[in-house]
């Protein structure tokens, strides 16, 4: 795998959905290529950021509008 | 836009509740209505061009070129501030990329569930997810790098 080919596979790799032989190839490349390894690390950080962020809240005005609709129905 | 779509979707769901057959979970059924309404609204506002994305190879050539984060994001920003930065970056995605990423990464749904919810093939979901992740990495990278204490 070259770097371009590997980067197209990164999403499947971090989702653990690659076939085992391809997964081994990806891991071999990551062990030898600091730039691609850094990119994978960043994608894991992005996942962690999403997990640790407070969940989005429905804006108060919208929540009130929806609740009013439900009461009127 | 989001507020309009949610309100319109709830109104539509209430009208169509009698037609809900229970084949899917109520949340899945409602999510599909909201998603469809949001896409309808984007089309009405003439933003449907953002749904047509460049070919994978052409777009991928510009992705992943940003510098790597100098610190893990959670060491730099916290809580609402982090949420705001992420929300701002999410706004830069196409509607479908955003929907796929939000369901997968913010709601923790599986790729198969996202495929079912958005009525997209699993392979297509993976392509959108890949593009969204790489785009967000590029967008958030300067932000986090620039926030070095």
Short mmCIF file of C-alpha atoms in Angstrom, two decimals:
data_model
loop_
_atom_site.label_atom_id
_atom_site.label_comp_id
_atom_site.label_asym_id
_atom_site.label_seq_id
_atom_site.Cartn_x
_atom_site.Cartn_y
_atom_site.Cartn_z
CA UNK A 1 0.00 0.00 0.00
CA UNK A 2 1.25 3.50 -0.76
CA UNK A 3 0.18 6.52 1.31
CA UNK A 4 -2.75 7.49 -0.95
CA UNK A 5 -4.12 3.94 -0.93
CA UNK A 6 -3.72 3.70 2.81
CA UNK A 7 -5.51 6.99 3.50
CA UNK A 8 -8.56 5.77 1.60
CA UNK A 9 -8.63 2.78 3.97
CA UNK A 10 -8.16 4.68 7.22
CA UNK A 11 -11.85 5.04 7.97
CA UNK A 12 -12.40 1.31 7.60
CA UNK A 13 -9.30 0.64 9.68
CA UNK A 14 -10.37 2.76 12.62
CA UNK A 15 -13.84 1.23 12.36
CA UNK A 16 -12.21 -2.22 12.39
CA UNK A 17 -14.08 -3.24 9.27
CA UNK A 18 -11.10 -4.23 7.10
CA UNK A 19 -10.43 -7.82 6.10
CA UNK A 20 -7.62 -9.28 8.20
CA UNK A 21 -5.02 -9.45 5.40
CA UNK A 22 -5.66 -5.83 4.40
CA UNK A 23 -5.65 -4.81 8.04
CA UNK A 24 -2.17 -6.32 8.42
CA UNK A 25 -0.98 -4.38 5.37
CA UNK A 26 -2.39 -1.15 6.78
CA UNK A 27 -0.76 -1.74 10.16
CA UNK A 28 2.57 -2.55 8.54
CA UNK A 29 2.40 0.74 6.61
CA UNK A 30 1.40 2.69 9.73
CA UNK A 31 4.33 1.24 11.64
CA UNK A 32 6.73 2.47 8.99
CA UNK A 33 5.14 5.80 7.98
CA UNK A 34 5.01 8.49 10.69
CA UNK A 35 2.90 10.84 8.54
CA UNK A 36 0.11 8.31 7.99
CA UNK A 37 0.35 7.17 11.61
CA UNK A 38 -0.12 10.79 12.73
CA UNK A 39 -3.16 11.09 10.50
CA UNK A 40 -4.71 8.00 12.05
CA UNK A 41 -3.93 9.37 15.50
CA UNK A 42 -5.74 12.60 14.60
CA UNK A 43 -8.80 10.67 13.45
CA UNK A 44 -8.88 8.83 16.78
CA UNK A 45 -8.61 12.21 18.53
CA UNK A 46 -11.54 13.46 16.48
CA UNK A 47 -13.60 10.47 17.61
CA UNK A 48 -12.60 11.12 21.21
CA UNK A 49 -13.54 14.78 20.86
CA UNK A 50 -16.99 13.77 19.60
CA UNK A 51 -17.49 11.32 22.44
CA UNK A 52 -16.48 13.82 25.11
CA UNK A 53 -18.39 16.84 23.79
CA UNK A 54 -21.60 17.70 25.58
CA UNK A 55 -24.57 16.57 23.46
CA UNK A 56 -26.37 19.21 21.39
CA UNK A 57 -29.46 20.68 22.99
CA UNK A 58 -32.64 21.58 21.20
CA UNK A 59 -32.92 25.40 21.32
CA UNK A 60 -35.41 26.52 23.97
CA UNK A 61 -37.67 28.35 21.50
CA UNK A 62 -37.87 25.32 19.22
CA UNK A 63 -38.53 22.96 22.12
CA UNK A 64 -41.40 25.19 23.22
CA UNK A 65 -42.82 25.31 19.67
CA UNK A 66 -42.74 21.52 19.36
CA UNK A 67 -44.24 21.03 22.83
CA UNK A 68 -47.03 23.47 21.91
CA UNK A 69 -47.72 21.55 18.70
CA UNK A 70 -47.90 18.27 20.63
CA UNK A 71 -50.30 19.76 23.18
CA UNK A 72 -52.54 21.18 20.46
CA UNK A 73 -52.74 17.89 18.55
CA UNK B 1 -33.02 25.73 8.77
CA UNK B 2 -32.65 22.96 11.36
CA UNK B 3 -35.42 24.42 13.50
CA UNK B 4 -37.73 24.72 10.49
CA UNK B 5 -37.00 21.13 9.45
CA UNK B 6 -37.63 19.80 12.96
CA UNK B 7 -40.90 21.70 13.31
CA UNK B 8 -42.07 20.70 9.84
CA UNK B 9 -41.08 17.10 10.52
CA UNK B 10 -42.99 16.95 13.78
CA UNK B 11 -46.05 18.41 12.07
CA UNK B 12 -45.70 15.85 9.26
CA UNK B 13 -45.13 12.99 11.71
CA UNK B 14 -48.24 13.92 13.68
CA UNK B 15 -50.27 13.93 10.48
CA UNK B 16 -48.84 10.57 9.41
CA UNK B 17 -48.72 8.85 12.79
CA UNK B 18 -51.67 6.65 11.85
CA UNK B 19 -49.64 5.30 8.91
CA UNK B 20 -46.72 4.23 11.16
CA UNK B 21 -46.73 0.46 10.82
CA UNK B 22 -44.11 -0.39 13.40
CA UNK B 23 -41.73 -1.93 10.85
CA UNK B 24 -38.99 0.38 12.13
CA UNK B 25 -38.46 1.92 15.54
CA UNK B 26 -40.42 5.13 16.08
CA UNK B 27 -37.15 7.08 16.42
CA UNK B 28 -35.89 5.72 13.09
CA UNK B 29 -39.16 6.62 11.38
CA UNK B 30 -39.09 10.13 12.86
CA UNK B 31 -35.40 10.64 12.00
CA UNK B 32 -36.10 9.77 8.37
CA UNK B 33 -38.90 12.32 8.24
CA UNK B 34 -36.63 15.03 9.73
CA UNK B 35 -33.79 14.16 7.34
CA UNK B 36 -36.11 14.20 4.32
CA UNK B 37 -37.61 17.54 5.39
CA UNK B 38 -34.13 19.04 5.87
CA UNK B 39 -33.02 17.91 2.42
CA UNK B 40 -36.30 19.23 0.94
CA UNK B 41 -35.66 22.61 2.54
CA UNK B 42 -32.10 22.76 1.21
CA UNK B 43 -33.40 22.00 -2.27
CA UNK B 44 -36.07 24.69 -1.98
CA UNK B 45 -33.37 27.17 -0.98
CA UNK B 46 -31.29 26.24 -3.98
CA UNK B 47 -28.55 24.55 -2.01
CA UNK B 48 -28.93 21.13 -3.54
CA UNK B 49 -25.67 21.60 -5.39
CA UNK B 50 -23.91 20.91 -2.11
CA UNK B 51 -25.31 17.37 -2.26
CA UNK B 52 -23.44 16.72 -5.48
CA UNK B 53 -19.92 16.02 -4.43
CA UNK B 54 -16.78 15.88 -6.53
CA UNK B 55 -15.49 12.46 -7.46
CA UNK B 56 -13.84 10.67 -4.56
CA UNK B 57 -10.33 10.75 -5.98
CA UNK B 58 -10.49 14.42 -6.98
CA UNK B 59 -11.73 15.49 -3.56
CA UNK B 60 -9.44 13.19 -1.63
CA UNK B 61 -6.41 14.76 -3.27
CA UNK B 62 -7.06 17.92 -1.24
CA UNK B 63 -7.78 16.16 2.02
CA UNK B 64 -5.38 15.24 4.76
CA UNK B 65 -2.91 17.94 3.86
CA UNK B 66 -3.29 19.96 7.03
CA UNK B 67 -0.72 19.74 9.81
CA UNK B 68 -1.42 17.29 12.58
CA UNK B 69 -2.85 18.46 15.89
CA UNK B 70 -0.15 19.61 18.23
CA UNK B 71 -2.17 18.52 21.27
CA UNK B 72 -5.08 16.15 21.72
CA UNK B 73 -8.25 18.23 21.37
CA UNK B 74 -9.57 17.39 24.80
CA UNK B 75 -6.46 18.85 26.42
CA UNK B 76 -7.12 22.25 24.86
CA UNK B 77 -10.82 23.01 24.77
CA UNK B 78 -13.62 21.76 26.92
CA UNK B 79 -17.39 21.68 27.13
CA UNK B 80 -19.46 24.24 25.30
CA UNK B 81 -16.42 25.85 23.71
CA UNK B 82 -15.39 22.55 22.14
CA UNK B 83 -18.94 21.94 21.04
CA UNK B 84 -19.03 25.35 19.32
CA UNK B 85 -15.77 24.63 17.46
CA UNK B 86 -17.05 21.26 16.33
CA UNK B 87 -20.45 22.70 15.33
CA UNK B 88 -18.73 25.37 13.25
CA UNK B 89 -16.63 22.73 11.49
CA UNK B 90 -19.69 20.52 10.94
CA UNK B 91 -21.37 23.43 9.15
CA UNK B 92 -18.64 23.22 6.52
CA UNK B 93 -19.63 19.68 5.54
CA UNK B 94 -22.23 18.87 2.91
CA UNK B 95 -25.65 17.95 4.38
CA UNK B 96 -25.17 14.25 3.71
CA UNK B 97 -21.63 14.20 5.11
CA UNK B 98 -22.93 16.00 8.20
CA UNK B 99 -25.86 13.62 8.66
CA UNK B 100 -23.63 10.55 8.30
CA UNK B 101 -20.95 11.92 10.63
CA UNK B 102 -23.43 13.07 13.29
CA UNK B 103 -25.24 9.74 13.37
CA UNK B 104 -22.02 7.73 13.41
CA UNK B 105 -19.77 9.76 15.68
CA UNK B 106 -22.04 11.94 17.80
CA UNK B 107 -24.89 9.48 18.27
CA UNK B 108 -22.68 6.38 18.19
CA UNK B 109 -24.79 4.48 15.65
CA UNK B 110 -23.28 1.65 13.61
CA UNK B 111 -22.55 2.00 9.90
CA UNK B 112 -25.40 -0.42 9.20
CA UNK B 113 -27.82 1.69 11.26
CA UNK B 114 -26.77 4.87 9.45
CA UNK B 115 -27.27 3.08 6.15
CA UNK B 116 -30.77 2.09 7.22
CA UNK B 117 -31.68 5.51 8.61
CA UNK B 118 -30.55 7.48 5.57
CA UNK B 119 -31.48 4.82 3.04
CA UNK B 120 -27.95 4.77 1.61
CA UNK B 121 -25.84 1.70 0.73
CA UNK B 122 -23.27 0.77 3.39
CA UNK B 123 -20.40 1.49 0.97
CA UNK B 124 -21.77 4.97 0.29
CA UNK B 125 -22.05 5.64 4.02
CA UNK B 126 -18.37 4.70 4.41
CA UNK B 127 -17.38 7.10 1.60
CA UNK B 128 -19.33 9.98 3.16
CA UNK B 129 -17.93 9.17 6.61
CA UNK B 130 -14.38 9.09 5.28
CA UNK B 131 -14.81 12.45 3.55
CA UNK B 132 -16.41 13.98 6.64
CA UNK B 133 -13.66 12.77 8.96
CA UNK B 134 -10.86 13.97 6.70
CA UNK B 135 -12.55 17.32 6.16
CA UNK B 136 -13.10 17.83 9.89
CA UNK B 137 -9.52 16.90 10.62
CA UNK B 138 -8.38 19.52 8.14
CA UNK B 139 -10.79 22.14 9.53
CA UNK B 140 -10.09 21.56 13.20
CA UNK B 141 -6.38 21.05 12.85
CA UNK B 142 -5.39 24.75 12.60
CA UNK B 143 -7.84 25.57 15.37
CA UNK B 144 -6.27 23.16 17.82
CA UNK B 145 -2.72 23.86 16.72
CA UNK B 146 -3.36 27.59 17.19
CA UNK B 147 -4.69 27.06 20.69
CA UNK B 148 -1.39 25.93 22.11
CA UNK B 149 -1.23 27.22 25.70
#
